[in-house]
Coordinates of C-alpha atoms in Angstrom, one line a residue:
X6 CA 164.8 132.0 82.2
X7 CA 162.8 133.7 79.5
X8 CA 161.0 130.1 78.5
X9 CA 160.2 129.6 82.6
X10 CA 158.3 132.9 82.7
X11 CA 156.5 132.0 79.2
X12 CA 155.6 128.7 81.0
X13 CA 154.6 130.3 83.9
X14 CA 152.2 133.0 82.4
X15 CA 150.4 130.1 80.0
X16 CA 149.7 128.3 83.0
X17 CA 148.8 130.9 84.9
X18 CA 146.5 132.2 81.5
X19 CA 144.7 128.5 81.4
X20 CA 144.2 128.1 85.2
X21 CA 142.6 132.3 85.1
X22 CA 140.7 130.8 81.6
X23 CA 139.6 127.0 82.8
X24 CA 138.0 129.0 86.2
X25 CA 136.4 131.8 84.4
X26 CA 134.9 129.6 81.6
X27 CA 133.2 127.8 84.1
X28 CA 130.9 130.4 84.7
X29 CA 129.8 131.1 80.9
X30 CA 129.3 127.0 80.6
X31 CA 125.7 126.5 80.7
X32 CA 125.0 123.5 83.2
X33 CA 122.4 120.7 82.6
X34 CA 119.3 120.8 84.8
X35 CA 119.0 117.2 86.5
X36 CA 115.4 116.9 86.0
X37 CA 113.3 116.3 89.4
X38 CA 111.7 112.4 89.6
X39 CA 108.8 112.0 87.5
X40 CA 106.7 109.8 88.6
X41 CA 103.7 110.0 85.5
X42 CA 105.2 109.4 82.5
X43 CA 102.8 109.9 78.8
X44 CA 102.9 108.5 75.4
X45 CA 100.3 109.5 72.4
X46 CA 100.0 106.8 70.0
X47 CA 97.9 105.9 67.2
X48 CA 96.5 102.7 66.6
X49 CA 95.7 100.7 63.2
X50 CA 92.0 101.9 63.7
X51 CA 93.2 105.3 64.0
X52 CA 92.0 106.3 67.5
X53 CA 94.5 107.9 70.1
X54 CA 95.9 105.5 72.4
X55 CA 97.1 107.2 75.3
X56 CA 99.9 105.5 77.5
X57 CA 100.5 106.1 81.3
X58 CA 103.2 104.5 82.8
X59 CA 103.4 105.4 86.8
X60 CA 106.9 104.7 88.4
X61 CA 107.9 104.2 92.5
X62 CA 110.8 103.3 92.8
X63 CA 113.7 104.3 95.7
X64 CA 114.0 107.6 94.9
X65 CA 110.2 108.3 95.0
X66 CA 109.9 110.5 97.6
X67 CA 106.7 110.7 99.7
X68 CA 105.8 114.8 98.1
X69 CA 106.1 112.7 94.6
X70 CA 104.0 110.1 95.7
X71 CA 101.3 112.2 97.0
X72 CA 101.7 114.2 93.5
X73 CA 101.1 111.2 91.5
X74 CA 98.0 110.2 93.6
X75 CA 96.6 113.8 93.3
X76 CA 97.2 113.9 89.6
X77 CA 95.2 110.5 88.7
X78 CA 92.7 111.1 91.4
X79 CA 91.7 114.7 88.7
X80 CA 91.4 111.6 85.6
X81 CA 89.3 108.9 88.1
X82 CA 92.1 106.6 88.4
X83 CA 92.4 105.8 91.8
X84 CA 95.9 104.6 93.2
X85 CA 95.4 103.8 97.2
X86 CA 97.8 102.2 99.2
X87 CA 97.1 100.1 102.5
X88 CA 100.4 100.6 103.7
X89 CA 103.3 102.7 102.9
X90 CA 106.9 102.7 104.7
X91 CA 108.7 105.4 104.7
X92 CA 112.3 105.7 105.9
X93 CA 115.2 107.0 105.5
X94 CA 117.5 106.6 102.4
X95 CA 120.6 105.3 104.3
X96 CA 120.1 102.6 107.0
X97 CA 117.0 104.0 107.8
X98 CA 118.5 106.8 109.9
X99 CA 120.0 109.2 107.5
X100 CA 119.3 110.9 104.1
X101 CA 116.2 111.8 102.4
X102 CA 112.8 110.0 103.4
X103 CA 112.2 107.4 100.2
X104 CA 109.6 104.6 100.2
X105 CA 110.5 101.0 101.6
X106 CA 107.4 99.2 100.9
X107 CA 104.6 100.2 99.0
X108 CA 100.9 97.9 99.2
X109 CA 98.0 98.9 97.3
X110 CA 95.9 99.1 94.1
X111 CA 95.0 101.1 91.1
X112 CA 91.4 101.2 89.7
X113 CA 90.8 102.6 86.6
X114 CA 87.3 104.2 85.2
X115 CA 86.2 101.2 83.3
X116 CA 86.3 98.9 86.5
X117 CA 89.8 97.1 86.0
X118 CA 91.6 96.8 88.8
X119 CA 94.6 95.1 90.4
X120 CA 96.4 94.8 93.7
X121 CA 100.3 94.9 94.2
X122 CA 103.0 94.4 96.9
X123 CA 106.4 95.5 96.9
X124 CA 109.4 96.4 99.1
X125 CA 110.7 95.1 102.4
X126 CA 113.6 96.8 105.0
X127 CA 116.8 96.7 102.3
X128 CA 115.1 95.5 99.0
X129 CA 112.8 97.8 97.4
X130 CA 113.8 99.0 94.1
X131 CA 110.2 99.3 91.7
X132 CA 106.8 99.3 91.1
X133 CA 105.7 100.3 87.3
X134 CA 102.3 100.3 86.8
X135 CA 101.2 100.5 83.1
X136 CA 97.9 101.1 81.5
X137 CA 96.3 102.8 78.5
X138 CA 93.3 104.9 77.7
X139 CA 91.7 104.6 73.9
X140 CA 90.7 108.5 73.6
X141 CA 86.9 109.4 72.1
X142 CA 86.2 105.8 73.8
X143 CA 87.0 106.4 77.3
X144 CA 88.7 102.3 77.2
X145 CA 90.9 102.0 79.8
X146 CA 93.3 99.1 80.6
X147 CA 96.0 98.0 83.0
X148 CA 98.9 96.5 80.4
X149 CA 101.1 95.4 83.1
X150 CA 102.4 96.3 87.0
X151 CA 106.1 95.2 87.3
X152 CA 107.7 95.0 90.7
X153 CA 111.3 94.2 91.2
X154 CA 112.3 94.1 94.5

């Protein structure tokens, strides 16, 4: 009897300890979708090499794709789209509005530009768009646009 009620007040002591703790454990911010992603680097001739990568992909909402356009637009890069789908996450009918298929082109300062063409009704899944800026030089270059669909 006396090992029964000893049982009974541990569990009773974890189950009052597991639901308090959870309230002291500090949780883990999931971070909201960047889209603009930087890297500093230095290069053998010792000039800053400054690496953007821009990501769409099917969690890219459309307030994050505006953000990213708004936020090259303030550096002269231009990303414009000639046609963007947007639907909803989940057969098209429910969940969050994410793009389908994205069509467009970035331009950078210098005069480089390049087109690309992504997405469909069930296959969209990327667009990374990659170029770099030599600071004190103003050298800008598209490295690479990957789209996986």
């Amino acid at each position: 009897m006396q090992t029964q009620t000893k049982r009974g007040l541990l569990m009773l002591a974890v189950v009052v300890l597991t639901t308090l703790s959870s309230f002291y454990i500090p949780h883990s911010k999931i971070s909201d979708h960047k889209t603009i992603t930087r890297t500093v680097e230095s290069n053998n001739m010792g000039k800053e090499v400054i690496k953007t990568q821009v990501v769409l992909d099917g969690a890219t909402s459309r307030e994050d794709l505006i953000a990213a356009c708004s936020s090259l637009a303030k550096e002269n890069v231009q990303l414009t789209f000639k046609s963007v789908v947007i639907r909803r996450s989940f057969f098209g009918l429910l969940g969050k509005r994410r793009i389908s298929y994205a069509k467009g082109s970035i331009q950078l300062p210098g005069g480089s530009s390049e087109e690309f063409e992504a997405g469909g009704f069930f296959n969209f899944k990327l667009i990374r768009i990659t170029y770099t800026q030599v600071s004190k030089t103003d050298e800008y270059r598209i490295d690479m646009i990957e789209i996986v669909d």
